[in-house]
Amino acid sequence: MATYANINGQRPIGRTVEAQPDRVTMRLLVIEDDRDAADYLVKAFREVGHVADAANDGDDGLAMALDGQYDVLIVDRMLPKRDGLALIGALRAKGMETPALILSALGQVDDRVKGLRAGGDDYLPKPYSFSELLARVEVLARRRVGRTEETVLRVGNLELDRLSHQVHRGEGEITLQPREFRLLEYLMQHAGQVVTRTMLLENVWDYHFDPQTNVIDVHISRLRSKIDKGFSQPLLHTIRGAGYMIRDGAR
Amino acid sequence: MTALGKLFRTTTFKLTLVYLTVFALFAAFLLGYFALNTRRLITEQITDTVNAEITGLSEQYRLGGIRRLVVVVDARARRPGSSLYLVTTFAGESLAGNVTSLPPGTLDNSGWTETGYRRLDEVEAGEHPEHHALVRVFQLPGGFRLLVGRDLDERERLYNIVLSAGRWSIAIVIVLGLAGGLFVTRRVLRRVDAMTETTRTIMHGDLGGRLPVAGTGDELDRLAENLNLMLERIEALMRGLKEVSDNIAHDLKTPLTRLRNRAEQALRSGKNETEYRAALENTIEESDGLIRTFNALLMIARAESGQARDNMSEFDAAEIAHDIGELYEPLAEEKGIALKVEADTPTPLRGNRELISQALANLVDNSIKYAASRDAMNGAPPQIVVRALSEGDRILLTVADSGPGIPESDRGRAVERFVRLEQSRSQPGSGLGLSLASAVARLHGGELTLADNQPGLKSIIALPRGGPVQIGG
């Protein structure tokens, strides 16, 4: 399609595929009535190595989702024939637990709460950036594996004990402030995955607003100086145009 | 619609008609009942009198025969206002009495009859009309007949008086009622017409118009006052909307133009992929800024329209101060600013936690931007203090910095949407931070004030402890 010719096989934002060696192929279903938007998403997901299908209304979307072959559903909130929230409700009523991310033009906190209450697993207001969407979808897909239940998280020689609240890298103990601990914990839970600034703000600070200045960056650089300083192999990486990732680069 | 037709169609007039009908029916019923009862009562009295007289006269007859009866009847018949008497033989020959011109056969049946008659004295006087009477014919032993009766004219007269009184009063009730109804209706209609007139001019776009208030404090005045309050609110909202659209036009068109220009330039003179990429990345960055501005605007609009009143909960304002302080402390430190939080006592508050956090975050963000820009003239490092404290029934969240502050004359303007005072033009941000904080404060029934920190700026969000007071439910 000519519209996307300028993407030219590249990711829309300056992230490169090589930055994520942990990526596994996901099967995704995009349920979105705006065909241009749906095509764009399908194409963009395929470019980063995932398998993606599109449905253009609520009924088709429900039928395809019920096949159960998908890892994550990306559901537009307002759909013809069947509203996005109703679609998720119908899926959940049938016992389908496929994670669903709601896309919506309604971006306020209470709309978000409504979406999550209806059975959605994440909520992203439009307009979104693809890297934000991709990061969230990957986190949702991974969540099914159940990594969050481990009590000791390890990335390379960095070790975080969720019970004793102790952090070690190699032999040395690292002292972290409570918020820094939660920040690192969240990053390590999603090791190998891109975590965006908004995701950090939502999950570590529980804020859903835009803090205008990139306060998160400063927190990250503080954390980085504590865990990476003096080590030849950095673990905490900045993914340009997207966010951050903790990963053992030596592997 | 004619003026009269309009009058007849009003609620007041219809009510008048309904009341009038009900009242007239009631009056008619009452008077009719009264008239009938009066008539019945008089008839009963006549019957009693006649019966008593017949008993008395037949006693006289029993004691003294026909002769005595004739004497007594003669004597009684002569009294003024007497009853009617007639004593006849079996053949019908009159022996005594004061009645004549009875219809033939009246005397043949014993018992009660209503009949026409003439008095004896009237026959001689000439052409008197017939009277009506209620009479009883009694057969005396020995073939004589006794007739005793009372004139019914009195009864009829009374009955007619009552009836005509009834007719008149109903007529008067209807006429007065209609007149009163029309009068009241016209008065009400005039005021409603005045209101309609004003409403129409308002609908034509003159939002400054207000409904007339007569000052009587009646229900129409109350209605007019409430509508006027509503109009004031609408006018304020419209003014706000106009301001917003003006400002959107002004402040959003600038980055949009910039965005377009850069894209155009890249298209025209881009030499290689790197340049194109840079231009595209720039475009994305600019549009992110635009989206941010739009979101802030939507937020403000929602807060101002009161939609965010849901999601109110109890929380500790001191905790928010600590959280926000903690969120911004590294950023402040990076800029060489000391950020301190002074909120040691729990200050419970009811409100929208997310919005209040955001408002406070905006104030801190604002202070960090400007506190750092101050020349270190006296050598002391710039600092920011965030406080949460209770004062009476209000909770104060304050952010005090040692930056350049805002001149007193500019403080009111700084809270308005999009206003960025001159020194801030170079800083990033939508210029909506203070406006949003102000909108959030107002949503909670509080206010945002800017004060002099000597030196620096002190921003104060004052919120009622119990959350916003709901107006009208």
XYZ file of C-alpha atoms in Angstrom:
724
model
C 0.000 0.000 0.000
C 1.438 3.306 -1.121
C 0.592 5.073 2.075
C 3.141 3.086 3.979
C 5.836 3.020 1.360
C 7.885 5.517 3.302
C 8.063 3.173 6.269
C 10.128 1.058 3.960
C 10.384 -1.992 6.115
C 11.457 0.105 9.042
C 9.576 0.465 12.277
C 7.554 3.682 12.256
C 9.541 4.993 15.197
C 13.267 4.711 15.344
C 13.404 1.468 17.243
C 15.210 -1.410 15.653
C 14.105 -4.997 15.783
C 17.549 -6.147 16.855
C 17.111 -4.314 20.135
C 14.840 -7.065 21.369
C 16.345 -10.501 21.123
C 13.692 -11.876 23.513
C 10.838 -11.207 21.137
C 8.642 -14.180 20.464
C 6.121 -14.201 17.690
C 2.633 -13.329 18.892
C -0.704 -13.848 17.200
C -2.683 -10.635 17.425
C -6.205 -9.652 16.458
C -6.927 -6.014 15.728
C -10.633 -5.191 16.004
C -11.012 -1.691 14.615
C -13.653 -0.253 12.291
C -11.376 2.345 10.744
C -9.855 0.244 7.978
C -6.863 2.545 7.498
C -5.989 2.355 11.159
C -6.524 -1.406 11.214
C -4.356 -1.937 8.123
C -1.663 0.285 9.566
C -1.587 -1.707 12.801
C -1.603 -5.093 11.063
C 1.223 -4.019 8.784
C 3.225 -2.513 11.641
C 2.812 -5.625 13.807
C 3.881 -7.848 10.906
C 6.933 -5.696 10.343
C 8.158 -6.420 13.857
C 7.600 -10.121 13.379
C 4.159 -10.799 14.782
C 1.184 -12.416 13.132
C -1.745 -10.044 12.983
C -5.303 -10.209 11.646
C -7.945 -7.522 11.494
C -11.701 -7.489 12.010
C -13.766 -4.448 11.106
C -16.805 -4.788 13.284
C -17.803 -6.148 16.678
C -19.520 -9.302 15.427
C -16.651 -10.397 13.165
C -14.223 -9.551 15.923
C -16.082 -11.683 18.438
C -16.302 -14.623 16.042
C -12.595 -14.471 15.263
C -11.599 -13.969 18.884
C -13.672 -16.997 19.901
C -11.456 -19.192 17.753
C -9.008 -18.741 20.578
C -5.951 -18.626 18.409
C -4.816 -15.193 19.566
C -2.393 -14.105 22.247
C -3.715 -10.558 22.567
C -6.765 -8.717 21.256
C -6.561 -5.032 20.367
C -10.120 -3.753 20.605
C -11.429 -0.368 19.570
C -13.914 0.926 22.088
C -16.534 2.103 19.601
C -17.333 -0.506 16.995
C -20.256 -1.044 14.644
C -22.646 -3.934 15.443
C -21.094 -4.656 18.817
C -19.462 -2.189 21.163
C -15.866 -2.988 22.170
C -16.710 -3.313 25.859
C -19.668 -5.576 25.059
C -17.400 -7.718 22.907
C -14.946 -8.208 25.757
C -17.839 -8.887 28.125
C -19.175 -11.586 25.759
C -15.723 -13.195 25.522
C -15.264 -13.254 29.274
C -18.753 -14.666 29.754
C -17.726 -17.561 27.519
C -14.670 -18.153 29.649
C -12.185 -16.724 27.153
C -9.360 -15.050 29.063
C -7.379 -13.784 26.058
C -5.854 -10.476 27.204
C -7.544 -7.482 25.597
C -6.195 -3.994 25.161
C -8.823 -1.319 24.622
C -8.111 1.504 22.215
C -10.307 4.504 22.672
C -10.748 8.114 21.773
C -12.132 8.558 25.278
C -8.981 9.063 27.277
C -10.125 10.275 30.663
C -9.454 8.433 33.867
C -13.065 7.371 34.440
C -13.379 6.045 30.863
C -10.288 4.022 31.540
C -11.719 2.684 34.781
C -14.908 1.719 32.936
C -12.902 -0.105 30.284
C -10.860 -2.077 32.782
C -13.949 -2.911 34.796
C -15.617 -4.303 31.679
C -12.894 -6.933 31.435
C -10.208 -5.110 29.482
C -6.631 -5.703 30.604
C -5.166 -2.408 29.477
C -6.418 0.844 28.064
C -4.712 3.117 25.593
C -6.234 6.433 24.547
C -6.074 7.571 20.935
C -3.984 8.926 19.421
C -1.336 6.477 20.539
C 2.164 5.853 19.333
C 2.798 2.440 17.873
C 5.760 1.840 20.141
C 3.545 2.436 23.180
C 0.938 0.026 21.834
C 3.535 -2.580 20.944
C 5.158 -2.415 24.365
C 1.831 -2.833 26.106
C 0.707 -5.684 23.859
C 3.969 -7.538 24.471
C 3.596 -7.101 28.216
C 0.042 -8.431 28.044
C 1.086 -11.463 26.018
C 3.887 -12.246 28.428
C 1.692 -11.857 31.459
C -0.008 -15.115 30.603
C 3.203 -16.970 31.308
C 2.935 -15.906 34.931
C 6.378 -14.560 35.560
C 5.014 -12.048 38.075
C 4.679 -14.716 40.745
C 8.393 -15.396 41.154
C 9.879 -14.202 44.447
C 13.418 -13.683 43.169
C 13.892 -11.878 39.878
C 17.186 -12.254 38.003
C 18.634 -10.426 35.031
C 22.268 -11.321 34.364
C 24.042 -11.008 37.670
C 21.411 -8.609 39.025
C 19.131 -10.180 41.584
C 16.058 -8.734 43.264
C 14.438 -10.492 46.204
C 10.825 -9.467 46.465
C 10.404 -10.842 49.976
C 13.473 -9.439 51.722
C 13.516 -6.348 49.502
C 17.222 -6.836 48.837
C 18.972 -6.152 45.572
C 22.378 -7.564 44.619
C 24.519 -7.205 41.598
C 27.332 -9.717 41.594
C 28.681 -9.755 45.104
C 27.699 -6.228 46.090
C 24.419 -5.209 47.698
C 22.623 -2.217 46.207
C 20.583 0.074 48.458
C 17.454 1.420 46.819
C 14.727 3.812 47.924
C 11.283 2.174 48.114
C 10.174 3.771 44.831
C 13.424 2.811 43.118
C 12.867 -0.736 44.305
C 9.394 -0.805 42.766
C 10.732 0.719 39.580
C 13.411 -1.937 39.292
C 10.941 -4.658 40.246
C 8.596 -3.632 37.456
C 11.422 -3.442 34.926
C 12.716 -6.850 35.954
C 9.265 -8.414 35.826
C 9.274 -7.367 32.207
C 12.902 -8.087 31.509
C 13.584 -8.227 27.793
C 10.480 -6.187 27.072
C 10.152 -2.531 26.273
C 8.509 -0.591 29.063
C 7.285 2.881 28.188
C 7.361 5.955 30.401
C 3.568 5.965 30.635
C 3.572 2.322 31.693
C 6.061 3.141 34.440
C 4.046 6.128 35.586
C 0.902 4.017 35.679
C 2.323 0.918 37.299
C 5.006 2.258 39.603
C 3.450 5.587 40.603
C -0.209 4.831 39.881
C -0.687 8.116 38.030
C -2.568 8.307 34.770
C -1.836 11.887 33.884
C 0.869 13.420 31.791
C 3.527 14.998 34.012
C 4.556 17.370 31.172
C 8.250 17.100 31.897
C 9.882 13.706 31.544
C 10.298 13.109 35.252
C 10.557 9.375 34.660
C 13.816 9.783 32.736
C 15.486 11.303 35.760
C 14.294 8.470 38.001
C 15.653 5.967 35.489
C 19.028 7.651 35.287
C 19.248 7.586 39.090
C 18.405 3.909 39.130
C 20.858 3.283 36.329
C 23.664 4.939 38.238
C 22.944 2.593 41.139
C 22.766 -0.685 39.277
C 25.010 -0.162 36.251
C 27.764 2.112 37.547
C 31.089 0.357 37.679
C 29.958 -2.587 35.583
C 31.207 -3.083 32.074
C 27.946 -4.655 30.992
C 24.963 -2.276 31.328
C 21.601 -3.909 32.042
C 19.227 -0.957 31.862
C 18.859 0.213 28.275
C 17.112 3.186 26.760
C 15.101 2.256 23.701
C 14.962 5.373 21.622
C 11.489 6.666 20.858
C 9.860 4.020 23.018
C 11.075 3.651 26.578
C 13.334 1.406 28.588
C 14.287 -2.213 28.848
C 16.247 -4.235 31.333
C 18.036 -7.157 29.766
C 21.152 -9.210 30.062
C 23.111 -8.055 27.032
C 25.749 -10.763 27.500
C 23.448 -13.555 26.522
C -53.314 32.962 17.188
C -55.452 35.882 18.269
C -54.783 37.623 21.556
C -58.050 36.310 22.969
C -57.379 32.804 21.765
C -53.996 32.938 23.455
C -55.701 34.135 26.618
C -58.203 31.280 26.581
C -55.442 28.773 26.050
C -53.467 29.712 29.151
C -53.260 27.411 32.134
C -54.532 30.137 34.422
C -57.643 30.629 32.342
C -58.352 26.929 32.094
C -57.960 26.647 35.848
C -60.360 29.541 36.289
C -62.927 27.766 34.123
C -62.578 24.540 36.023
C -62.959 26.261 39.382
C -65.855 28.300 38.100
C -67.735 25.244 36.878
C -67.132 23.352 40.075
C -68.171 26.289 42.204
C -71.292 27.062 40.134
C -72.408 23.429 40.239
C -71.882 23.368 43.962
C -73.825 26.604 44.475
C -76.688 25.354 42.293
C -76.836 22.111 44.172
C -76.791 23.876 47.518
C -79.538 26.346 46.642
C -81.678 23.699 44.977
C -81.380 21.520 48.033
C -82.250 24.469 50.236
C -85.285 25.417 48.112
C -86.670 21.876 48.003
C -86.229 21.378 51.703
C -87.912 24.664 52.517
C -90.855 23.635 50.399
C -91.070 20.277 52.046
C -90.901 21.838 55.482
C -93.715 24.270 54.727
C -95.850 21.459 53.310
C -95.298 19.482 56.486
C -96.288 22.465 58.606
C -99.476 22.920 56.560
C -100.350 19.271 56.903
C -99.833 19.403 60.655
C -101.944 22.548 61.044
C -104.750 21.191 58.869
C -104.785 17.862 60.686
C -104.937 19.638 64.060
C -107.786 21.840 62.877
C -109.731 18.888 61.513
C -109.271 17.029 64.766
C -110.465 20.118 66.691
C -113.425 20.746 64.393
C -114.608 17.157 64.349
C -114.432 17.264 68.137
C -116.678 20.371 68.055
C -119.056 18.501 65.718
C -119.122 15.512 68.030
C -119.900 17.761 71.014
C -122.393 20.158 69.490
C -123.489 18.821 66.168
C -123.557 20.660 62.842
C -124.828 23.817 64.398
C -121.893 24.225 66.675
C -119.498 23.352 63.897
C -120.948 26.026 61.626
C -120.612 28.628 64.382
C -117.013 27.726 65.114
C -116.054 27.596 61.427
C -117.740 30.915 60.813
C -115.803 32.481 63.680
C -112.484 31.044 62.543
C -113.019 31.864 58.893
C -113.395 35.490 59.704
C -110.031 35.823 61.413
C -107.393 37.517 59.277
C -104.880 35.139 57.750
C -107.100 32.229 58.630
C -107.033 28.807 57.133
C -109.547 27.808 54.498
C -112.755 26.247 55.709
C -115.822 24.826 54.086
C -118.627 22.842 55.598
C -121.185 21.350 53.213
C -124.116 19.070 53.305
C -123.977 15.725 51.601
C -125.476 17.371 48.546
C -122.709 19.921 48.444
C -124.628 22.866 49.766
C -122.352 25.216 51.614
C -123.184 25.753 55.273
C -120.216 27.776 56.413
C -116.708 28.712 55.295
C -114.635 31.200 53.355
C -113.908 29.287 50.173
C -115.628 29.191 46.818
C -114.902 28.310 43.181
C -113.548 24.920 44.029
C -113.281 22.697 41.024
C -116.274 20.356 40.861
C -115.835 17.016 42.538
C -113.232 18.276 44.986
C -115.433 17.402 47.867
C -116.308 13.942 46.618
C -113.050 12.330 47.701
C -111.869 12.455 51.255
C -108.180 13.057 51.791
C -105.516 15.490 50.536
C -105.763 17.481 47.348
C -104.003 20.455 45.872
C -106.580 22.630 44.301
C -107.358 26.068 42.967
C -109.884 28.229 44.868
C -111.149 31.733 45.524
C -111.905 33.301 48.833
C -115.486 34.403 49.370
C -114.541 38.022 50.058
C -112.493 38.171 46.889
C -115.323 37.002 44.643
C -117.219 40.132 45.448
C -114.173 42.296 44.909
C -113.995 41.161 41.331
C -111.423 39.615 39.086
C -109.001 38.003 41.520
C -106.916 35.199 40.154
C -107.299 31.741 41.526
C -105.155 30.779 44.489
C -103.683 27.431 45.205
C -104.215 25.561 48.357
C -103.578 22.280 49.978
C -106.830 21.005 51.386
C -108.109 17.984 53.215
C -111.695 16.798 52.875
C -113.099 14.986 55.869
C -116.377 13.092 55.985
C -118.219 13.935 59.157
C -120.633 11.389 60.499
C -124.099 12.356 59.297
C -123.175 13.049 55.695
C -121.631 16.453 56.243
C -118.339 17.253 54.721
C -115.619 19.347 56.222
C -112.832 20.900 54.116
C -109.848 22.497 55.764
C -106.847 23.868 53.884
C -104.022 26.362 53.764
C -103.040 28.674 51.049
C -99.912 27.583 49.169
C -98.920 30.985 47.786
C -96.566 31.670 50.629
C -94.807 28.430 50.002
C -94.475 29.111 46.295
C -93.319 32.666 46.945
C -90.560 31.503 49.272
C -89.578 28.783 46.836
C -89.383 31.272 44.022
C -87.347 33.726 46.089
C -84.815 31.063 46.860
C -84.715 29.936 43.255
C -84.203 33.377 41.844
C -81.604 34.162 44.499
C -79.855 31.007 43.344
C -80.015 31.967 39.709
C -78.692 35.418 40.376
C -75.879 34.339 42.598
C -74.736 31.744 40.081
C -74.849 34.313 37.326
C -72.818 36.723 39.459
C -70.344 34.015 40.380
C -69.814 33.196 36.724
C -69.472 36.800 35.623
C -67.130 37.763 38.469
C -65.159 34.547 38.141
C -64.691 34.997 34.423
C -63.708 38.610 34.847
C -61.276 37.777 37.650
C -59.888 34.866 35.712
C -59.357 36.999 32.642
C -57.732 39.694 34.731
C -55.325 37.325 36.474
C -54.646 35.461 33.244
C -53.849 38.659 31.416
C -51.492 39.743 34.166
C -49.694 36.406 34.165
C -49.745 36.283 30.397
C -48.222 39.731 30.188
C -45.331 38.668 32.378
C -44.882 35.386 30.573
C -44.985 37.292 27.275
C -42.266 39.606 28.567
C -40.198 36.558 29.523
C -40.797 34.955 26.126
C -39.764 38.156 24.425
C -36.505 38.298 26.397
C -35.852 34.617 25.809
C -36.273 35.174 22.111
C -33.730 37.981 22.003
C -31.386 35.809 24.023
C -31.876 32.964 21.568
C -31.003 35.343 18.777
C -27.572 35.580 20.305
C -27.748 38.396 22.819
C -26.606 36.383 25.830
C -26.447 39.510 27.979
C -30.255 39.746 28.226
C -31.968 38.918 31.519
C -35.571 38.065 32.317
C -37.590 40.798 34.048
C -38.134 40.286 37.769
C -41.218 42.056 39.152
C -39.874 42.042 42.693
C -42.979 40.496 44.227
C -41.151 37.331 45.195
C -43.874 35.147 43.667
C -43.353 31.928 41.756
C -42.832 33.738 38.446
C -40.146 35.879 40.051
C -38.441 32.808 41.460
C -38.571 31.189 38.061
C -37.156 34.303 36.426
C -34.396 34.544 39.014
C -33.407 30.916 38.503
C -33.470 31.272 34.750
C -31.319 34.374 35.084
C -28.790 32.436 37.150
C -28.808 29.769 34.478
C -28.279 32.393 31.802
C -25.374 33.817 33.741
C -23.787 30.373 33.922
C -24.393 29.797 30.224
C -22.942 33.189 29.404
C -19.851 32.410 31.481
C -19.491 29.035 29.777
C -19.921 30.582 26.358
C -17.374 33.225 27.212
C -15.010 30.479 28.315
C -15.685 28.552 25.136
C -15.029 31.589 23.003
C -11.846 32.289 24.892
C -10.778 28.689 24.397
C -11.485 28.694 20.716
C -9.671 32.002 20.319
C -6.728 30.638 22.219
C -6.789 27.320 20.409
C -6.763 29.220 17.167
C -3.843 31.234 18.382
C -1.703 28.810 20.310
C -2.371 25.601 18.440
C -2.006 27.079 15.021
C 1.538 28.093 15.815
C 2.865 24.553 16.423
C 0.677 23.245 13.591
C 2.202 25.744 11.204
C 5.653 24.847 12.439
C 4.904 21.162 11.942
C 3.608 21.729 8.446
C 6.514 23.952 7.479
C 9.079 21.427 8.582
C 7.379 18.587 6.754
C 7.165 20.712 3.656
C 10.754 21.725 3.892
C 11.916 18.150 4.354
C 9.909 17.137 1.321
C 11.380 19.953 -0.739
C 14.987 19.862 0.266
C 15.498 16.510 1.999
C 18.639 14.980 0.573
C 18.903 11.586 2.162
C 17.145 9.158 4.412
C 18.724 10.595 7.534
C 17.233 13.986 6.850
C 13.827 12.502 6.098
C 13.978 10.467 9.253
C 14.915 13.501 11.289
C 11.997 15.419 9.809
C 9.579 12.577 10.520
C 10.800 12.191 14.075
C 10.401 15.897 14.515
C 6.867 15.681 13.189
C 6.017 12.962 15.682
C 7.504 14.988 18.507
C 5.527 18.072 17.525
C 2.295 16.125 17.225
C 2.916 14.572 20.642
C 3.131 18.090 21.994
C -0.122 18.966 20.263
C -1.847 15.878 21.641
C -0.631 16.807 25.088
C -2.103 20.270 24.721
C -5.402 18.853 23.508
C -5.530 16.424 26.400
C -4.880 19.205 28.867
C -7.642 21.257 27.257
C -10.090 18.365 27.429
C -9.157 17.800 31.044
C -9.833 21.442 31.866
C -13.113 21.407 29.991
C -14.185 18.296 31.884
C -13.118 19.662 35.218
C -14.904 22.934 34.550
C -18.122 21.327 33.433
C -18.114 19.275 36.630
C -18.094 15.921 34.825
C -15.178 14.669 36.882
C -17.276 14.841 40.053
C -17.535 11.071 39.992
C -14.494 9.282 41.323
C -14.390 11.269 44.534
C -12.809 9.486 47.461
C -11.217 10.057 50.851
C -7.446 10.314 50.875
C -4.571 11.996 52.667
C -3.396 15.238 51.082
C -0.071 14.956 52.929
C 0.528 11.655 51.164
C -0.092 13.319 47.806
C 2.371 16.048 48.689
C 4.982 13.399 49.528
C 4.239 11.372 46.398
C 4.468 14.320 44.064
C 7.540 15.603 45.883
C 9.123 12.213 45.461
C 8.184 12.122 41.779
C 9.784 15.493 41.037
C 12.692 15.461 43.499
C 15.227 13.873 41.080
C 14.259 16.323 38.356
C 14.673 19.267 40.740
C 17.980 17.931 41.953
C 19.201 17.594 38.404
C 18.495 21.278 37.928
C 20.230 22.162 41.154
C 17.042 22.931 43.050
C 16.395 21.658 46.561
C 12.867 20.230 46.695
C 11.470 19.748 50.174
C 8.143 18.412 51.363
C 6.685 19.648 54.635
C 3.601 17.585 55.323
C 3.971 15.641 58.527
C 0.443 15.542 59.879
C -2.191 13.539 58.013
C -4.626 15.899 56.307
C -7.640 13.858 55.199
C -9.460 15.254 52.204
C -12.332 14.244 49.982
C -11.836 14.708 46.258
C -10.566 13.284 43.010
C -7.128 11.981 43.938
C -5.846 11.765 40.391
C -6.861 15.317 39.481
C -5.529 16.842 42.693
C -2.247 14.982 42.191
C -2.062 16.326 38.681
C -2.828 19.867 39.811
C -0.089 19.717 42.430
C 2.292 18.128 39.925
C 1.639 21.012 37.533
C 2.464 23.551 40.222
C 5.684 21.762 41.121
C 6.580 21.389 37.463
C 5.952 25.080 36.988
C 8.128 26.016 39.932
C 10.968 23.783 38.761
C 10.894 25.470 35.350
C 11.175 28.950 36.785
C 13.039 28.516 40.034
C 16.077 27.306 38.120
C 16.071 30.259 35.770
C 16.837 32.644 38.582
C 20.255 34.196 38.760
C 22.144 33.022 41.769
C 22.646 36.589 42.861
C 22.753 36.005 46.578
C 24.483 32.695 46.209
C 21.769 30.675 47.920
C 20.663 27.625 45.915
C 17.112 27.845 44.553
C 14.598 25.817 46.490
C 11.013 24.633 46.352
C 8.881 23.717 49.349
C 5.709 21.638 48.974
C 3.340 21.770 51.927
C 0.042 20.177 52.869
C -1.739 21.657 55.855
C -5.210 22.160 57.194
C -6.558 25.586 57.950
C -10.023 25.687 59.463
C -12.232 23.562 57.260
C -9.928 23.936 54.307
C -6.935 21.951 53.133
C -4.092 23.939 51.635
C -1.619 22.450 49.204
C 1.109 24.990 48.596
C 4.170 25.107 46.406
C 6.611 27.883 47.250
C 9.679 28.570 45.153
C 12.498 31.074 45.228
C 12.257 31.841 41.534
C 11.503 35.168 39.903
C 7.836 35.003 40.919
C 5.010 36.622 39.006
C 4.336 40.352 39.272
C 1.089 41.007 41.130
C -0.533 42.550 38.073
C 0.033 39.357 36.066
C -1.092 36.811 38.662
C -4.758 36.777 37.708
C -3.913 36.403 34.047
C -1.402 33.621 34.652
C -4.206 31.285 35.762
C -6.123 31.769 32.530
C -5.899 29.234 29.793
C -2.937 29.402 27.472
C -1.506 32.514 29.040
C 2.222 32.269 29.229
C 3.861 35.264 30.687
C 6.670 36.674 28.624
C 9.563 35.101 30.474
C 8.025 31.671 29.994
C 7.738 31.727 26.204
C 11.070 30.036 25.939
C 10.088 27.198 28.283
C 8.490 23.989 27.061
C 4.921 23.205 28.075
C 1.418 23.879 26.914
C 0.877 26.865 29.149
C -2.094 25.046 30.585
C -0.573 23.839 33.866
C -1.860 26.650 36.039
C -5.209 26.746 34.257
C -5.693 23.059 34.887
C -4.735 23.409 38.547
C -7.219 26.255 38.809
C -9.977 24.260 37.101
C -9.343 21.296 39.408
C -9.521 23.552 42.463
C -12.814 25.047 41.279
C -14.210 21.604 40.539
C -13.691 20.786 44.204
C -15.264 24.051 45.314
C -11.885 25.554 46.126
C -9.536 27.973 44.419
C -6.001 28.465 43.200
C -4.258 31.625 44.304
C -0.816 32.922 43.453
C 1.014 34.902 46.092
C 4.359 36.502 46.678
C 6.847 34.234 48.428
C 9.316 37.099 48.930
C 11.139 36.277 46.837
C 9.511 33.830 44.483
C 6.079 32.493 43.782
C 3.759 30.769 46.205
C 0.943 28.833 44.550
C -1.849 27.786 46.884
C -4.586 25.278 46.135
C -7.245 25.693 48.817
C -9.839 22.923 48.932
C -12.828 22.377 51.207
C -12.099 19.365 53.401
C -15.390 17.612 52.705
C -15.173 17.860 48.940
C -17.359 19.958 46.667
C -20.772 21.031 47.904
C -23.314 19.626 45.501
C -25.551 22.318 44.116
C -29.095 21.174 43.570
C -28.291 17.488 43.868
